[in-house]
Short mmCIF file of C-alpha atoms in Angstrom, two decimals:
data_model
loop_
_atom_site.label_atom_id
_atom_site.label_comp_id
_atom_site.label_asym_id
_atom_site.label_seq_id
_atom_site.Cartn_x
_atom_site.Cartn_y
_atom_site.Cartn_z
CA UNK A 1 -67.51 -12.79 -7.74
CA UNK A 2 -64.20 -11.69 -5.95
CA UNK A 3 -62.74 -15.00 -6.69
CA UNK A 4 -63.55 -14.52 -10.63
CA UNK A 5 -62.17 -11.04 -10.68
CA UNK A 6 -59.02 -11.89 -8.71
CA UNK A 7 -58.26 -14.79 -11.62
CA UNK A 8 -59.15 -12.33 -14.29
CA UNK A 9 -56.66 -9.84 -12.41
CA UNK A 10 -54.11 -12.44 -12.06
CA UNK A 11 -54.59 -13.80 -15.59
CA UNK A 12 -54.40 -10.20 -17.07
CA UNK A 13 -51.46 -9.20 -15.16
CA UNK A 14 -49.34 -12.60 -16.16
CA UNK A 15 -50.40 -11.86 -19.91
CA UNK A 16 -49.08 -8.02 -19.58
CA UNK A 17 -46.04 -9.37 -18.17
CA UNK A 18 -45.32 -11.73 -20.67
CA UNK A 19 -45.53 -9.22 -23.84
CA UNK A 20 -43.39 -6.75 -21.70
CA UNK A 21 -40.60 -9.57 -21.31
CA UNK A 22 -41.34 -10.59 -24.80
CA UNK A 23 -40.78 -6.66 -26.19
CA UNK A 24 -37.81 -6.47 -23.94
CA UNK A 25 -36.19 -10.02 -25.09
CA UNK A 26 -36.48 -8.17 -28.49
CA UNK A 27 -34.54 -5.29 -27.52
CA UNK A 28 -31.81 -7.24 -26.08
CA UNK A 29 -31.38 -9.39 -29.29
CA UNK A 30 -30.94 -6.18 -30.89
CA UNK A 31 -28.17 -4.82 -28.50
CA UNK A 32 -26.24 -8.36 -28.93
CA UNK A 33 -26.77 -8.12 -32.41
CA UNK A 34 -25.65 -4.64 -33.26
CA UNK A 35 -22.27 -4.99 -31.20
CA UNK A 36 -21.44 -8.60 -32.49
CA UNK A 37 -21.86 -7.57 -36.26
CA UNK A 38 -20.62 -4.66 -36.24
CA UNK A 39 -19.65 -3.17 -32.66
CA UNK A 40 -16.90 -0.42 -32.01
CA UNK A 41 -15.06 -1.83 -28.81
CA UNK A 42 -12.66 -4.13 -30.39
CA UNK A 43 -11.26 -1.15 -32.41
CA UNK A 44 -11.53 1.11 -29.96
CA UNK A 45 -9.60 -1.15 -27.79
CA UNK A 46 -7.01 -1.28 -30.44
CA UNK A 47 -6.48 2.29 -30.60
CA UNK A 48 -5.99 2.57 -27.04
CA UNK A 49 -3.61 0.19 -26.09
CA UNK A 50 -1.82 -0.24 -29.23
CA UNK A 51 -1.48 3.52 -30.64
CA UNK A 52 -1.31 4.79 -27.01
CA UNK A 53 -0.14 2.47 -25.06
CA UNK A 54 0.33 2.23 -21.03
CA UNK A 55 -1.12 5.29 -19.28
CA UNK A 56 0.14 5.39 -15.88
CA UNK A 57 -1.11 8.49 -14.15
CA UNK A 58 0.23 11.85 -14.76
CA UNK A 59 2.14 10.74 -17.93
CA UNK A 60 1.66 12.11 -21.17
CA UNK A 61 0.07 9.12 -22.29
CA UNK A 62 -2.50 9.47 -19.71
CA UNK A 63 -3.02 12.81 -20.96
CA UNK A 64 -3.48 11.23 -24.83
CA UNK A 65 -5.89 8.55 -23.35
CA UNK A 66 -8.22 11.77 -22.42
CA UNK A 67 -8.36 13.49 -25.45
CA UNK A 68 -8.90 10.44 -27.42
CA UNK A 69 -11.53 9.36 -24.89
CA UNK A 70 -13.28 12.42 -25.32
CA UNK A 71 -12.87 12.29 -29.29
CA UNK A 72 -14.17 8.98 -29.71
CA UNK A 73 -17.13 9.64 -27.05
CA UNK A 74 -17.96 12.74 -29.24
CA UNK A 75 -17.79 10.91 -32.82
CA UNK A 76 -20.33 7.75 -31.14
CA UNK A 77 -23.34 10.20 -30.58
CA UNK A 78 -23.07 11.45 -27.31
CA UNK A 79 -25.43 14.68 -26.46
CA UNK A 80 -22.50 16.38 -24.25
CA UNK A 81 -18.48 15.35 -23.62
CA UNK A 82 -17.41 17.32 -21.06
CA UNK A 83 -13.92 17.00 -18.75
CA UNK A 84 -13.74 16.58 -14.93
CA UNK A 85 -10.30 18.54 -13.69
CA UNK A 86 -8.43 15.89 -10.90
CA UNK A 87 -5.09 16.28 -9.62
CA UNK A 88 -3.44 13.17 -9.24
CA UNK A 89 -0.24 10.95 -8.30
CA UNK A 90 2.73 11.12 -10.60
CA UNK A 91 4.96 8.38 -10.06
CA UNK A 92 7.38 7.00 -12.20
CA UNK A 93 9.06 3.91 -13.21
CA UNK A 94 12.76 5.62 -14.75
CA UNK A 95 15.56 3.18 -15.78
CA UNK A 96 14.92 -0.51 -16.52
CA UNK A 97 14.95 -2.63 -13.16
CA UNK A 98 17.72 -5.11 -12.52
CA UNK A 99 17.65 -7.93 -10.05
CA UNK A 100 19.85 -11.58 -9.52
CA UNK A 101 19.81 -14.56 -7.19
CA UNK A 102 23.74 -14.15 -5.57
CA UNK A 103 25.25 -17.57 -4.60
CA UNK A 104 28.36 -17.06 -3.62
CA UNK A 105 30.21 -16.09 -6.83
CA UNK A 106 27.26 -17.14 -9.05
CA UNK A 107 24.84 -14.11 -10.07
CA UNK A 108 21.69 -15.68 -11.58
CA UNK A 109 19.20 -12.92 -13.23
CA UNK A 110 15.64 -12.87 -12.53
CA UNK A 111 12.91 -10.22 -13.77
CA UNK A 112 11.87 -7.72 -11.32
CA UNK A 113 9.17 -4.70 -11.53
CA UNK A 114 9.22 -1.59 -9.09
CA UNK A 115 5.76 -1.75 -6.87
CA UNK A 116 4.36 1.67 -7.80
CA UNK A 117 4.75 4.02 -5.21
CA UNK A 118 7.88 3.17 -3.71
CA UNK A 119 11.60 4.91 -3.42
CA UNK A 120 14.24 4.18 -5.69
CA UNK A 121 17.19 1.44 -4.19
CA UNK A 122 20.57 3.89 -3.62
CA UNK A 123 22.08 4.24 -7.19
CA UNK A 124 24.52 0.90 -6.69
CA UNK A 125 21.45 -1.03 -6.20
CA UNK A 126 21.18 -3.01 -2.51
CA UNK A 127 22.54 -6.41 -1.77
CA UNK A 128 21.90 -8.36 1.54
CA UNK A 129 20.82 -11.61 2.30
CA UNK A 130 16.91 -12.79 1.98
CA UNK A 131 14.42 -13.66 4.47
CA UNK A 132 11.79 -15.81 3.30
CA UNK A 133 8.77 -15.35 5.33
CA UNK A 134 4.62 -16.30 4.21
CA UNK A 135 3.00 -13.69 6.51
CA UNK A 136 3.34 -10.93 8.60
CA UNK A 137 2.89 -12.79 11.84
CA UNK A 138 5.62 -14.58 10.66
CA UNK A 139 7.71 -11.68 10.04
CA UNK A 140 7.10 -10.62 13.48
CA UNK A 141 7.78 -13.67 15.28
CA UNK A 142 11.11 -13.48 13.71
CA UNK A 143 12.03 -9.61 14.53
CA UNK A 144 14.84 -7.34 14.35
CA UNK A 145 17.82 -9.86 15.90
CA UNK A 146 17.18 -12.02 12.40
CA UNK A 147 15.94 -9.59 10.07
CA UNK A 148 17.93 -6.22 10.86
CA UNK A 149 19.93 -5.29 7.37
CA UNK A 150 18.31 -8.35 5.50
CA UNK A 151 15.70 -8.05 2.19
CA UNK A 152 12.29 -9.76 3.38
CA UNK A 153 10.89 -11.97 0.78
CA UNK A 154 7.22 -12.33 0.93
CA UNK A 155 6.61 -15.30 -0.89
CA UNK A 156 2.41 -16.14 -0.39
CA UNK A 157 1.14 -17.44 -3.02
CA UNK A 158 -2.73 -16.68 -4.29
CA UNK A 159 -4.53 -19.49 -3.08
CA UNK A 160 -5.07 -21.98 -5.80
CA UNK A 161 -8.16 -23.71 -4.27
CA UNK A 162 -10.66 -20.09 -4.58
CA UNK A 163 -12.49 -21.03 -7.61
CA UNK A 164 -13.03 -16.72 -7.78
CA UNK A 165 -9.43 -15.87 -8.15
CA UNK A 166 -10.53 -12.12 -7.45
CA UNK A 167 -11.20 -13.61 -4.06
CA UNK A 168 -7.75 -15.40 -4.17
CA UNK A 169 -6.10 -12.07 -4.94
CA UNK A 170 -7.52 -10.10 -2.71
CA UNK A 171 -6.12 -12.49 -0.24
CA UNK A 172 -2.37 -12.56 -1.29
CA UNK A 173 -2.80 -8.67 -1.88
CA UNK A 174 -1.23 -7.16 1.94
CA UNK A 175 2.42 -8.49 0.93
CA UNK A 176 2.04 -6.04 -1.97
CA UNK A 177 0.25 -3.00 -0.13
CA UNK A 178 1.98 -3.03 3.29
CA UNK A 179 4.80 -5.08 3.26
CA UNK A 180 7.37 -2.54 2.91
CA UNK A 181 6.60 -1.26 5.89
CA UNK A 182 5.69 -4.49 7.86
CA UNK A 183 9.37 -5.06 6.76
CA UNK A 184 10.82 -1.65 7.85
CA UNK A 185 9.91 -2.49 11.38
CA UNK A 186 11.54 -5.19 11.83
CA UNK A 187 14.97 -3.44 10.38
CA UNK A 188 15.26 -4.55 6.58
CA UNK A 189 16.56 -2.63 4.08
CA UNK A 190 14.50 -3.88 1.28
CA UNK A 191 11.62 -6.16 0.44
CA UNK A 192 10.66 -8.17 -2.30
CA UNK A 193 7.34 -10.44 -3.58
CA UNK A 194 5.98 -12.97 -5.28
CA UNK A 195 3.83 -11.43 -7.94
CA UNK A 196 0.00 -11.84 -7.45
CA UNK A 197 -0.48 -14.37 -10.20
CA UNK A 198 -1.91 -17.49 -9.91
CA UNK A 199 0.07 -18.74 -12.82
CA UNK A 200 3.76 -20.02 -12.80
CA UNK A 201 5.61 -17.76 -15.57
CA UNK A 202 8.42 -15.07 -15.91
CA UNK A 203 6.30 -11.78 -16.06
CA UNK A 204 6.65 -9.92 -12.69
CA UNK A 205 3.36 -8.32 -12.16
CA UNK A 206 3.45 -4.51 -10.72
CA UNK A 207 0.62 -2.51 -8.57
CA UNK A 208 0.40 0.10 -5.88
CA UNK A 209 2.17 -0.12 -2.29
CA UNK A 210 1.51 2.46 0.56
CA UNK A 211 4.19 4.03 2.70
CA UNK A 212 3.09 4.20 6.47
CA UNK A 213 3.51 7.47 8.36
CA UNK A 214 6.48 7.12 11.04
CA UNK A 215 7.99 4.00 9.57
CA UNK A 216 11.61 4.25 7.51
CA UNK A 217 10.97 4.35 3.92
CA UNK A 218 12.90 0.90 2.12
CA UNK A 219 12.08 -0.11 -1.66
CA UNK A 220 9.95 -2.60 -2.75
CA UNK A 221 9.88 -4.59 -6.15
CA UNK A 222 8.14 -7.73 -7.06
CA UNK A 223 9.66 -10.78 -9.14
CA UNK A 224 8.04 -13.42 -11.26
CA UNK A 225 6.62 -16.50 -9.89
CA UNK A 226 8.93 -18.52 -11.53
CA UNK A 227 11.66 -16.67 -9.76
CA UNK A 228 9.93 -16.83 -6.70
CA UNK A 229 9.86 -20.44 -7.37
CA UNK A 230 13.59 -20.28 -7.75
CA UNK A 231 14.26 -17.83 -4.67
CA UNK A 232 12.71 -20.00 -2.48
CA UNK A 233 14.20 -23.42 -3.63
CA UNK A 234 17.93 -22.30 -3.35
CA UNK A 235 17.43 -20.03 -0.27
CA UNK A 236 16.20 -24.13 1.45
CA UNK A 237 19.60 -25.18 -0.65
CA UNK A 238 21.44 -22.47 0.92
CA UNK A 239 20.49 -20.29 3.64
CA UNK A 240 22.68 -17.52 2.44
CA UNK A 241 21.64 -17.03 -0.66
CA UNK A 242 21.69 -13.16 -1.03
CA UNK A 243 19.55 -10.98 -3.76
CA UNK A 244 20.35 -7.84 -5.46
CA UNK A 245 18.19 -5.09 -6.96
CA UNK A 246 17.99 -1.70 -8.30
CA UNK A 247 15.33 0.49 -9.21
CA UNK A 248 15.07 4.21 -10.35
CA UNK A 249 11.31 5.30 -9.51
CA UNK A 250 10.87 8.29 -8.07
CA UNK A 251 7.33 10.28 -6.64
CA UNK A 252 7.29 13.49 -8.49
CA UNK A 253 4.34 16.72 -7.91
CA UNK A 254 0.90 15.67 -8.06
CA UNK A 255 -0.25 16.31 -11.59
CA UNK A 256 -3.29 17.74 -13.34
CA UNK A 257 -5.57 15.54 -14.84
CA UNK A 258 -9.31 14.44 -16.08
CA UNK A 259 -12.26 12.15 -16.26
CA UNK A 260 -13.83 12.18 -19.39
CA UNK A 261 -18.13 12.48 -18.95
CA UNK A 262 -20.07 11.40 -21.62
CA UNK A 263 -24.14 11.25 -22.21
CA UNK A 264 -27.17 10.71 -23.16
CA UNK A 265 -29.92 12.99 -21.77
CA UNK A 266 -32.93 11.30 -20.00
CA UNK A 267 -36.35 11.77 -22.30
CA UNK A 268 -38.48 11.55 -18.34
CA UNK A 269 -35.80 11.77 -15.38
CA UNK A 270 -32.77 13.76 -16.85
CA UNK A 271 -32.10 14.92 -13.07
CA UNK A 272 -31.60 11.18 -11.99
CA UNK A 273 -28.35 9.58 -13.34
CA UNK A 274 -27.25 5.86 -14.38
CA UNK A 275 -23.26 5.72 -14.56
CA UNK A 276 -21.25 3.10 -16.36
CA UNK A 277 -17.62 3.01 -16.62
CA UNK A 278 -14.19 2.01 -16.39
CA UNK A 279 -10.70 3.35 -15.46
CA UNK A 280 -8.81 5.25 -18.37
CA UNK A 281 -5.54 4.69 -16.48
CA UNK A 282 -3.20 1.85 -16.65
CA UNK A 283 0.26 0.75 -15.54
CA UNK A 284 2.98 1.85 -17.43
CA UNK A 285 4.63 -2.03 -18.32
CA UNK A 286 1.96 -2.79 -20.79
CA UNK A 287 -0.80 -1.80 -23.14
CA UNK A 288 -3.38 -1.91 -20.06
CA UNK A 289 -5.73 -4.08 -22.35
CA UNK A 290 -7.64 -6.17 -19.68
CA UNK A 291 -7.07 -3.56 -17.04
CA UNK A 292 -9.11 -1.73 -17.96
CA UNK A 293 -8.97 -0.85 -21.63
CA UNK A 294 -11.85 -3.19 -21.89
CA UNK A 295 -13.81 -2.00 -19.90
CA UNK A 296 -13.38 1.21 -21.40
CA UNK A 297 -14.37 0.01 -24.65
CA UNK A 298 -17.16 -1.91 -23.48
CA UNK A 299 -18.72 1.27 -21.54
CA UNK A 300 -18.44 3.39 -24.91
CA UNK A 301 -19.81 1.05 -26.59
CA UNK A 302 -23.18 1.42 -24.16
CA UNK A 303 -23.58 4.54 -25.48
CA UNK A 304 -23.23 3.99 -28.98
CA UNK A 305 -25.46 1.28 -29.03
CA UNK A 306 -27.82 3.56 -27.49
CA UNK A 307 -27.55 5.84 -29.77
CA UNK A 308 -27.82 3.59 -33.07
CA UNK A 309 -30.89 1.40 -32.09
CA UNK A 310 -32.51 5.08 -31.01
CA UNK A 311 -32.74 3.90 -27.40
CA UNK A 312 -34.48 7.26 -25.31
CA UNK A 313 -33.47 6.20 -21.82
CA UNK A 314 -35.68 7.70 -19.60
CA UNK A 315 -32.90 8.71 -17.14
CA UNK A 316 -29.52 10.45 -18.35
CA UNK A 317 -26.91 7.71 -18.93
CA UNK A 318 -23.35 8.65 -18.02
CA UNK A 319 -20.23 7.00 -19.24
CA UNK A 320 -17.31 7.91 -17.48
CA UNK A 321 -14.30 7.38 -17.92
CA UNK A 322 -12.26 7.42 -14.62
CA UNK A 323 -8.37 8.60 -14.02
CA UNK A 324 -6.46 7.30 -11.60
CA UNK A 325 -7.50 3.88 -10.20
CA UNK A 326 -4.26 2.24 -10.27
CA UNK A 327 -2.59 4.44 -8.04
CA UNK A 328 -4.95 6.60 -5.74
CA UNK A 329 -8.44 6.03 -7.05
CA UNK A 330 -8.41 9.88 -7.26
CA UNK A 331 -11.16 10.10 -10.35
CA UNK A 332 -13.36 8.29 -8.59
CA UNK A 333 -13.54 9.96 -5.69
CA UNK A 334 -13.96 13.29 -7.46
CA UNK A 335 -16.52 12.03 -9.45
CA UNK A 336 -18.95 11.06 -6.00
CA UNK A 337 -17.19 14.79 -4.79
CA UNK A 338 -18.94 16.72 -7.72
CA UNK A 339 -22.13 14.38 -7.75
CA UNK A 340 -22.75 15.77 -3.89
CA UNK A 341 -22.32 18.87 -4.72
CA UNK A 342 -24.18 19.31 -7.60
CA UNK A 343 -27.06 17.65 -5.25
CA UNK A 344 -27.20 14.95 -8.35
CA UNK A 345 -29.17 11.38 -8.00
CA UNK A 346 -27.47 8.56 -8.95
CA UNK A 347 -29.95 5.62 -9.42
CA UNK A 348 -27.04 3.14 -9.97
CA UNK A 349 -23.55 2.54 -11.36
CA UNK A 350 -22.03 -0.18 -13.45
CA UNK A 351 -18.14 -0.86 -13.59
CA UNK A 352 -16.42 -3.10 -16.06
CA UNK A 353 -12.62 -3.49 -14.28
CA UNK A 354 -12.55 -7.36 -14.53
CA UNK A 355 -10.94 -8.16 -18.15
CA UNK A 356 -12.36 -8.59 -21.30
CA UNK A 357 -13.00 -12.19 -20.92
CA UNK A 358 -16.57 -14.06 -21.13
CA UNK A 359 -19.35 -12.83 -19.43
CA UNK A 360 -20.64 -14.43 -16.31
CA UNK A 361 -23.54 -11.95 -14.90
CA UNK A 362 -23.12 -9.28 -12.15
CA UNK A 363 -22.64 -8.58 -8.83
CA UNK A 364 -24.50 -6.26 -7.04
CA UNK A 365 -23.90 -4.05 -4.10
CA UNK A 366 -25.59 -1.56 -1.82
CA UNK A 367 -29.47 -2.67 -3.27
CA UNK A 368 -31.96 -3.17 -0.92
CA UNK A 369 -33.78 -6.97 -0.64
CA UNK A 370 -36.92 -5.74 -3.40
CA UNK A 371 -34.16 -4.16 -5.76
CA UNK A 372 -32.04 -7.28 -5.51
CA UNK A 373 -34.79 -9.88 -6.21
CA UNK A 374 -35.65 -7.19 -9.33
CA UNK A 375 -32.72 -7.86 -10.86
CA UNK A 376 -32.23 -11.66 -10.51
CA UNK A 377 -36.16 -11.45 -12.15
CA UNK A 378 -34.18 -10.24 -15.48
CA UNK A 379 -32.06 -14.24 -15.56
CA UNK A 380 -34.19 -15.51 -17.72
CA UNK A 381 -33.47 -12.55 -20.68
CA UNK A 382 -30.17 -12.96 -19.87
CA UNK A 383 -30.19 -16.58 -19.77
CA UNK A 384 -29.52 -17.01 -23.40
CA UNK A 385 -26.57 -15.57 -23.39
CA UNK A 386 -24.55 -17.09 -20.73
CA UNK A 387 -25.10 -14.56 -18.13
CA UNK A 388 -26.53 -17.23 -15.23
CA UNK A 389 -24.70 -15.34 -12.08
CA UNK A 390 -26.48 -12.03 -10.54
CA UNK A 391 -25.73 -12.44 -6.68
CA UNK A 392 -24.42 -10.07 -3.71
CA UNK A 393 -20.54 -8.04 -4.08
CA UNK A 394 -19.23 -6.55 -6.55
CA UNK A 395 -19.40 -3.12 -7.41
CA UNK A 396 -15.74 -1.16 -8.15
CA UNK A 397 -12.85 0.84 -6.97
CA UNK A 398 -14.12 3.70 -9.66
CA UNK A 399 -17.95 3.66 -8.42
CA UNK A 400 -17.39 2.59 -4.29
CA UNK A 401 -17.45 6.74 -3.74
CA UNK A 402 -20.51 6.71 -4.68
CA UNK A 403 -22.04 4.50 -2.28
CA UNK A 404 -22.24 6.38 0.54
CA UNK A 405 -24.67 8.51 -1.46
CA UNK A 406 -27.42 5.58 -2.11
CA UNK A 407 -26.32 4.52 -5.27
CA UNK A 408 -26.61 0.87 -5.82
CA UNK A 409 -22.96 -0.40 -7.43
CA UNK A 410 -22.94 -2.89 -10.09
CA UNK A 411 -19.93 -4.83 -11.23
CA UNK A 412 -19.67 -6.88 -14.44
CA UNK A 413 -18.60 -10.48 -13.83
CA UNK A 414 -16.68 -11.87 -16.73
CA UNK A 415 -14.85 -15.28 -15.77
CA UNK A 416 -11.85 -14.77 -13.53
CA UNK A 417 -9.96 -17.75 -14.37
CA UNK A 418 -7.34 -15.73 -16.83
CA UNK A 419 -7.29 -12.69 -15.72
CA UNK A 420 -4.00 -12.26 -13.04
CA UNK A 421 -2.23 -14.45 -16.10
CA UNK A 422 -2.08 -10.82 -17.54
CA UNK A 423 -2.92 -8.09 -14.59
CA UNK A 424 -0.38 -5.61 -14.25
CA UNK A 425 2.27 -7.22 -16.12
CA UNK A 426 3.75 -6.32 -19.40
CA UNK A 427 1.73 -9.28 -21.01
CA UNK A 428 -1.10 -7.07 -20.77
CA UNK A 429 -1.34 -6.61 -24.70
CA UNK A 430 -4.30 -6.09 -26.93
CA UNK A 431 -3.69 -9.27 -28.98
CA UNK A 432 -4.83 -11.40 -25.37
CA UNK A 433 -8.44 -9.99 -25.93
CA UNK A 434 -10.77 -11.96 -27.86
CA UNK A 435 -13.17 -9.91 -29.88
CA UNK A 436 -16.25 -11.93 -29.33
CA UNK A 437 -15.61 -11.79 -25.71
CA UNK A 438 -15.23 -8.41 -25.50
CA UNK A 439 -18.24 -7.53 -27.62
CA UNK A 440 -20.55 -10.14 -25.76
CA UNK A 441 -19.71 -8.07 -22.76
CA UNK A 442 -20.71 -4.91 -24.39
CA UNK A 443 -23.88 -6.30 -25.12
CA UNK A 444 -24.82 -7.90 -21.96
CA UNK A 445 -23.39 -4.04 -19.85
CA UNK A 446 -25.86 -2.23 -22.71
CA UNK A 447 -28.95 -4.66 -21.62
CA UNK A 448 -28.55 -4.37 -18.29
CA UNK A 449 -29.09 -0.69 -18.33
CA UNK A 450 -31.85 -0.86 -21.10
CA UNK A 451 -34.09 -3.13 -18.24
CA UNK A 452 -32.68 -0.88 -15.40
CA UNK A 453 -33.31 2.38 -16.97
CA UNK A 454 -36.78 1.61 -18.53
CA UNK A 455 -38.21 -0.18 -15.09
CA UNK A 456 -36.01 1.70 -12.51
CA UNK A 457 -35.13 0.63 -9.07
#
């Protein structure tokens, strides 16, 4: 008898689990279809980048970026908008760059972007012959005797071979952060990179550099690839090649600033919270459209999908859009700051800070073996729409404060293969994001916290 009650068991359970997955496959369709007919990111994404523009932090078009945010979150549904007060950097670019190859009398020009963060050059500019070096054990090796008064050119490419050029980039990324003051050591005046881009072209690409305590303070700019190409062929040609540049940034007061909260109260667990977001901020070259206007757009559009199919998550859904990830990831940390305090549970957060391009899955952080193997179980209702990759990492700069709490960090995976063509660099435009793209993200973000919310962790 045990053995016939065990297969009716088994046989019941299997038949309750297939008309779940089959009511939840149904649900899904219904998110992809709502945002692919007739979804809001695409023109939300247009409004930001193209009507506001780049939104470094502390500027005034940070500032805008809020009070649309909070508009727009308002308009889609939302049961409460509120703003989180953050004080953060305010750096900024002034006066146009200028930077040239010197051989002997020849001056040849080459495009050059302040890192952010750093000191202005004296007004004049600086000129002094280059030191080409691939590392900072090679800088080292070399010292003061050859590099005292000279500009240090780091010139490591990202590695071509990482199929994940996130992993590529985040191992080309300590010219950009510390090499200023790797440099400074060793006596330079100035230092200079090759832009973190895995493509040859003539767009320098910008980011965030950190001053060390104790060490001089020299400036720091980064040029194309394609003059990096160019540095490094005529300094082998001639081995006195010298480089000027000039830059006018300058590190003002911190600044006053916000997230913008959205959401959607939970119908069971309002006291336990499910976050997804992406960082408001962007550098001030471009129209921040990949980074991360899209995955602004996409989290708002969560929410308003919600909201239209009359979704009741059981927990409260939070869409936040962070400040300051470019430049100090001060927004984020706030955000985990006010969570603790307020004694709140975060069951999980999802970031979209990867680029608007086509979905791949996600990658998940922080989620113990059971809660893991959980979410790989949902492949097969994401399987018709592309999304075959749910595996360890991930997460986000925005949501890592919240870690340390418990909260299991989800990051969206879209392919990687474009993305550093247009990441901090004024290429960053609106017209490089495909709508269909874009709104199949949306979609697969919104589905992920449908199954997430209604089963849990």
């Amino acid at each position: 008898m045990k053995k016939k009650y065990s297969f009716i068991t088994t046989l019941l359970l299997s038949a309750t689990l297939s008309q779940a997955q089959t009511a939840d496959s149904v649900v899904v369709k219904k998110l992809y279809d709502a945002t692919l007919s007739h979804g809001q990111s695409y023109e939300w994404l247009r409004q930001l980048t193209t009507q506001i523009g780049g939104r470094l932090a502390g500027s005034a078009n940070a500032a805008k970026a809020v009070q649309w945010g909070k508009n727009v979150l308002e308009q889609a549904g939302a049961d409460r908008v509120f703003l989180q007060d953050v004080m953060v950097p305010h750096w900024e670019r002034g006066a146009k760059e200028e930077a040239y190859i010197v051989v002997g009398k020849q001056k040849i020009t080459v495009p050059l972007l302040a890192l952010g963060g750093s000191i202005a050059t004296p007004k004049k500019g600086i000129q002094a012959e280059v030191i080409e070096v691939q590392n900072f054990q090679e800088l080292r090796a070399l010292g003061k005797e050859k590099c005292e008064g000279k500009i240090i050119f780091f010139n490591r490419p990202m590695d071509p071979t990482k199929i994940n050029t996130f992993e590529a980039y985040g191992g080309a990324g300590d010219q950009r952060r510390s090499g200023a003051n790797e440099a400074s050591k060793v006596g330079a005046i100035g230092v200079i990179i090759r832009s973190l881009s895995n493509t040859l072209n003539d767009y320098p690409h910008t980011g965030s550099m950190q001053y060390a305590t104790g060490v001089p303070l020299i400036p720091a700019g980064a040029i194309s690839t394609n003059a990096a190409e160019l540095l490094s062929k005529t300094l082998k040609e001639n081995p006195k090649t010298q480089f000027f540049f000039k830059q006018n940034c300058e590190t003002l007061d911190d600044a006053p600033s916000h997230n913008v909260v959205a959401e959607i109260k939970g119908s069971e667990k309002p006291d336990e919270y499910i976050v997804v977001g992406g960082h408001l901020d962007s550098w001030d070259v471009a129209q921040g459209a990949h980074d991360d206007g899209t995955g602004i757009a996409q989290s708002m559009e969560v929410l308003r999908l919600f909201k239209e199919l009359g979704i009741r998550p059981k927990r409260t859904i939070r869409i936040v859009l962070f400040m300051n990830e470019e430049n100090g990831n001060r927004g984020g940390i706030k955000y985990a700051e006010l969570a603790k305090q307020n004694n709140e549970k975060h069951i999980f957060a999802l970031e979209s800070d990867s680029g608007g391009f086509t979905p791949k899955g996600f990658g998940i952080q922080g989620a113990a073996a059971s809660v893991f193997e959980k979410i790989q179980g949902y492949k097969s209702l994401f399987a018709p729409y592309g999304l075959h990759e749910i595996e360890r990492g991930g997460g986000g700069v925005d949501i890592g404060p919240l870690g340390p709490q418990g909260t299991v960090l989800i990051g969206f995976k879209p392919d990687s293969q474009r993305y550093f063509e247009y990441h901090h660099a004024s290429n960053d435009k609106f017209d490089t994001v495909n709508q269909r793209e874009l709104e199949l993200g949306a979609a697969s973000m919104a589905s992920l916290v449908y199954l997430l919310d209604k089963y849990g962790l």
